[in-house]
């Protein structure tokens, strides 16, 4: 026997056929070499089998997969994606303090996975600005970035393909998917007018295209249905809605339309604190049809923004950008729809 044949491979017991249940030392990461040793095959065959290559016969692939499972092997997906010449990775930049953004994230992750793409998510907040969020997803080789709202668009990376879920694209080369406010808001004001409301206040959102678009749709719908429209400073969170109502509403207001469901939640808490019953003493409508709106505790009438449809369109467009080098920017609109619950009687 030659000297070379007498030498054992690392982790192999000399003169003993490796068993499928042999494991590396505790805490040591299982490698393809470990699997090849235990399965009695080459590393190349293991790599092809675990990668789903048709070049590996089914019985061999099944045996290798079983050995890998027994050894506790976990593929280093990040390394394989980063090593790829064209990894199938998208970035998603959002603000997870907003319930609608949480929904967009969930839908985008689900739909992208169905399309064979992975999504790297970065949330912006007081400790992480939008430029750092974009830098992070691009460092992980995202080929295109989906931004939820114009506040999630960075100006530092103008050459990166971008898809915006929002009302107005800040650059002409950015693809845009918009939830159209007009239909849902028109339905909301029509319902309030039908229920007897004649003086309706809109609790405004934070400055930006989204708030302006929702307010414009509110104003036009009030004109159409011949009811008085007022605006009250508000915001996009529970405290903003609570403080807006606690500060006092204009005289004669008999219904509220709030920038989003979180704002409406705060407004309802303030109304209850003042002894007013939503749906009876004051009709309340939110926007986004979030999980909190559909809860039994709140039962909030809200404008649904079709997040599943919006997210699927955004992912489709981002994938198209990731796989190609050009084309005119797309502009797509999705209708909103009112969902009626107890807060409007």
Short mmCIF file of N, CA and C in Angstrom, two decimals, residues 145-206:
data_model
loop_
_atom_site.label_atom_id
_atom_site.label_comp_id
_atom_site.label_asym_id
_atom_site.label_seq_id
_atom_site.Cartn_x
_atom_site.Cartn_y
_atom_site.Cartn_z
N UNK A 145 -33.74 47.87 -5.93
CA UNK A 145 -34.25 48.21 -4.60
C UNK A 145 -35.69 48.68 -4.70
N UNK A 146 -36.54 48.11 -3.85
CA UNK A 146 -37.92 48.57 -3.71
C UNK A 146 -37.98 49.49 -2.50
N UNK A 147 -38.50 50.70 -2.70
CA UNK A 147 -38.65 51.66 -1.62
C UNK A 147 -40.13 51.84 -1.33
N UNK A 148 -40.49 51.70 -0.05
CA UNK A 148 -41.89 51.88 0.35
C UNK A 148 -42.03 53.32 0.85
N UNK A 149 -42.58 54.18 0.02
CA UNK A 149 -42.77 55.60 0.29
C UNK A 149 -41.53 56.38 -0.17
N UNK A 150 -41.77 57.61 -0.60
CA UNK A 150 -40.70 58.44 -1.15
C UNK A 150 -39.63 58.78 -0.11
N UNK A 151 -39.98 58.71 1.19
CA UNK A 151 -38.98 58.96 2.22
C UNK A 151 -37.92 57.86 2.26
N UNK A 152 -38.17 56.75 1.59
CA UNK A 152 -37.23 55.62 1.58
C UNK A 152 -36.39 55.59 0.30
N UNK A 153 -36.42 56.66 -0.47
CA UNK A 153 -35.58 56.78 -1.67
C UNK A 153 -34.31 57.55 -1.31
N UNK A 154 -33.16 56.98 -1.62
CA UNK A 154 -31.88 57.66 -1.38
C UNK A 154 -31.44 58.37 -2.66
N UNK A 155 -30.87 59.55 -2.50
CA UNK A 155 -30.35 60.31 -3.65
C UNK A 155 -28.88 59.98 -3.92
N UNK A 156 -28.27 59.16 -3.07
CA UNK A 156 -26.85 58.86 -3.20
C UNK A 156 -26.56 57.77 -4.22
N UNK A 157 -27.58 57.05 -4.66
CA UNK A 157 -27.35 55.91 -5.55
C UNK A 157 -28.25 56.01 -6.79
N UNK A 158 -28.07 57.06 -7.59
CA UNK A 158 -28.97 57.30 -8.72
C UNK A 158 -28.88 56.26 -9.82
N UNK A 159 -27.81 55.47 -9.84
CA UNK A 159 -27.65 54.47 -10.90
C UNK A 159 -28.19 53.10 -10.53
N UNK A 160 -28.71 52.98 -9.31
CA UNK A 160 -29.28 51.70 -8.88
C UNK A 160 -30.73 51.60 -9.34
N UNK A 161 -31.12 50.53 -10.02
CA UNK A 161 -32.53 50.36 -10.41
C UNK A 161 -33.42 50.41 -9.17
N UNK A 162 -34.47 51.21 -9.24
CA UNK A 162 -35.34 51.40 -8.07
C UNK A 162 -36.80 51.36 -8.47
N UNK A 163 -37.60 50.79 -7.57
CA UNK A 163 -39.05 50.75 -7.72
C UNK A 163 -39.64 51.40 -6.48
N UNK A 164 -40.51 52.38 -6.66
CA UNK A 164 -41.12 53.09 -5.54
C UNK A 164 -42.58 52.68 -5.39
N UNK A 165 -42.95 52.30 -4.18
CA UNK A 165 -44.36 52.16 -3.82
C UNK A 165 -44.76 53.50 -3.20
N UNK A 166 -45.48 54.31 -3.93
CA UNK A 166 -45.79 55.65 -3.45
C UNK A 166 -46.66 56.41 -4.42
N UNK A 167 -46.69 57.72 -4.24
CA UNK A 167 -47.59 58.56 -5.04
C UNK A 167 -46.89 59.28 -6.18
N UNK A 168 -45.63 59.63 -5.98
CA UNK A 168 -44.93 60.40 -7.02
C UNK A 168 -43.45 60.05 -6.99
N UNK A 169 -42.90 59.68 -8.15
CA UNK A 169 -41.49 59.32 -8.23
C UNK A 169 -40.64 60.58 -8.26
N UNK A 170 -39.59 60.67 -7.42
CA UNK A 170 -38.74 61.86 -7.41
C UNK A 170 -37.82 61.95 -8.62
N UNK A 171 -37.64 60.82 -9.34
CA UNK A 171 -36.83 60.83 -10.56
C UNK A 171 -37.60 60.12 -11.66
N UNK A 172 -37.37 60.53 -12.89
CA UNK A 172 -38.11 59.96 -14.01
C UNK A 172 -37.72 58.52 -14.29
N UNK A 173 -36.52 58.10 -13.85
CA UNK A 173 -36.07 56.75 -14.15
C UNK A 173 -36.53 55.72 -13.12
N UNK A 174 -37.27 56.14 -12.11
CA UNK A 174 -37.74 55.24 -11.07
C UNK A 174 -39.10 54.66 -11.45
N UNK A 175 -39.24 53.34 -11.36
CA UNK A 175 -40.54 52.71 -11.58
C UNK A 175 -41.46 53.03 -10.40
N UNK A 176 -42.75 53.16 -10.68
CA UNK A 176 -43.70 53.60 -9.65
C UNK A 176 -44.92 52.69 -9.62
N UNK A 177 -45.27 52.24 -8.41
CA UNK A 177 -46.52 51.51 -8.19
C UNK A 177 -47.32 52.30 -7.18
N UNK A 178 -48.51 52.73 -7.56
CA UNK A 178 -49.32 53.64 -6.76
C UNK A 178 -50.64 53.01 -6.34
N UNK A 179 -50.99 53.18 -5.06
CA UNK A 179 -52.34 52.89 -4.61
C UNK A 179 -53.16 54.15 -4.84
N UNK A 180 -54.10 54.09 -5.76
CA UNK A 180 -54.91 55.25 -6.09
C UNK A 180 -55.91 55.53 -4.96
N UNK A 181 -55.86 56.75 -4.41
CA UNK A 181 -56.71 57.10 -3.27
C UNK A 181 -58.16 57.36 -3.64
N UNK A 182 -58.40 57.74 -4.90
CA UNK A 182 -59.70 58.31 -5.26
C UNK A 182 -60.88 57.37 -5.02
N UNK A 183 -60.75 56.12 -5.44
CA UNK A 183 -61.90 55.23 -5.32
C UNK A 183 -62.25 54.95 -3.86
N UNK A 184 -61.27 54.54 -3.07
CA UNK A 184 -61.53 54.22 -1.67
C UNK A 184 -62.01 55.42 -0.88
N UNK A 185 -61.40 56.60 -1.13
CA UNK A 185 -61.82 57.79 -0.40
C UNK A 185 -63.21 58.22 -0.83
N UNK A 186 -63.52 58.09 -2.10
CA UNK A 186 -64.86 58.42 -2.57
C UNK A 186 -65.91 57.54 -1.91
N UNK A 187 -65.60 56.25 -1.76
CA UNK A 187 -66.52 55.34 -1.08
C UNK A 187 -66.69 55.71 0.38
N UNK A 188 -65.60 56.15 1.02
CA UNK A 188 -65.66 56.52 2.44
C UNK A 188 -66.56 57.73 2.65
N UNK A 189 -66.37 58.77 1.85
CA UNK A 189 -67.18 59.98 2.02
C UNK A 189 -68.63 59.71 1.64
N UNK A 190 -68.85 58.88 0.63
CA UNK A 190 -70.22 58.53 0.25
C UNK A 190 -70.92 57.82 1.41
N UNK A 191 -70.22 56.92 2.09
CA UNK A 191 -70.80 56.22 3.23
C UNK A 191 -71.11 57.17 4.37
N UNK A 192 -70.16 58.05 4.67
CA UNK A 192 -70.38 59.00 5.77
C UNK A 192 -71.56 59.93 5.47
N UNK A 193 -71.66 60.39 4.23
CA UNK A 193 -72.78 61.26 3.84
C UNK A 193 -74.11 60.50 3.94
N UNK A 194 -74.08 59.23 3.54
CA UNK A 194 -75.28 58.40 3.62
C UNK A 194 -75.71 58.20 5.08
N UNK A 195 -74.73 58.14 5.98
CA UNK A 195 -75.03 57.94 7.40
C UNK A 195 -75.37 59.26 8.10
N UNK A 196 -75.44 60.37 7.33
CA UNK A 196 -75.88 61.64 7.89
C UNK A 196 -74.80 62.65 8.22
N UNK A 197 -73.54 62.35 7.97
CA UNK A 197 -72.46 63.30 8.26
C UNK A 197 -72.51 64.47 7.29
N UNK A 198 -72.31 65.67 7.84
CA UNK A 198 -72.33 66.87 7.02
C UNK A 198 -71.09 67.74 7.21
N UNK A 199 -70.28 67.43 8.19
CA UNK A 199 -69.07 68.23 8.46
C UNK A 199 -67.96 67.24 8.87
N UNK A 200 -67.07 66.97 7.92
CA UNK A 200 -66.08 65.90 8.10
C UNK A 200 -64.68 66.49 8.18
N UNK A 201 -63.93 66.05 9.17
CA UNK A 201 -62.55 66.52 9.34
C UNK A 201 -61.57 65.45 8.90
N UNK A 202 -60.49 65.88 8.25
CA UNK A 202 -59.41 64.98 7.85
C UNK A 202 -58.22 65.23 8.77
N UNK A 203 -57.79 64.20 9.51
CA UNK A 203 -56.60 64.31 10.33
C UNK A 203 -55.39 64.06 9.44
N UNK A 204 -54.62 65.12 9.21
CA UNK A 204 -53.53 65.09 8.25
C UNK A 204 -52.39 64.16 8.68
N UNK A 205 -51.62 63.74 7.69
CA UNK A 205 -50.42 62.96 7.94
C UNK A 205 -49.19 63.84 7.94
N UNK A 206 -48.00 63.25 8.07
CA UNK A 206 -46.75 64.01 8.02
C UNK A 206 -46.55 64.59 6.62
#
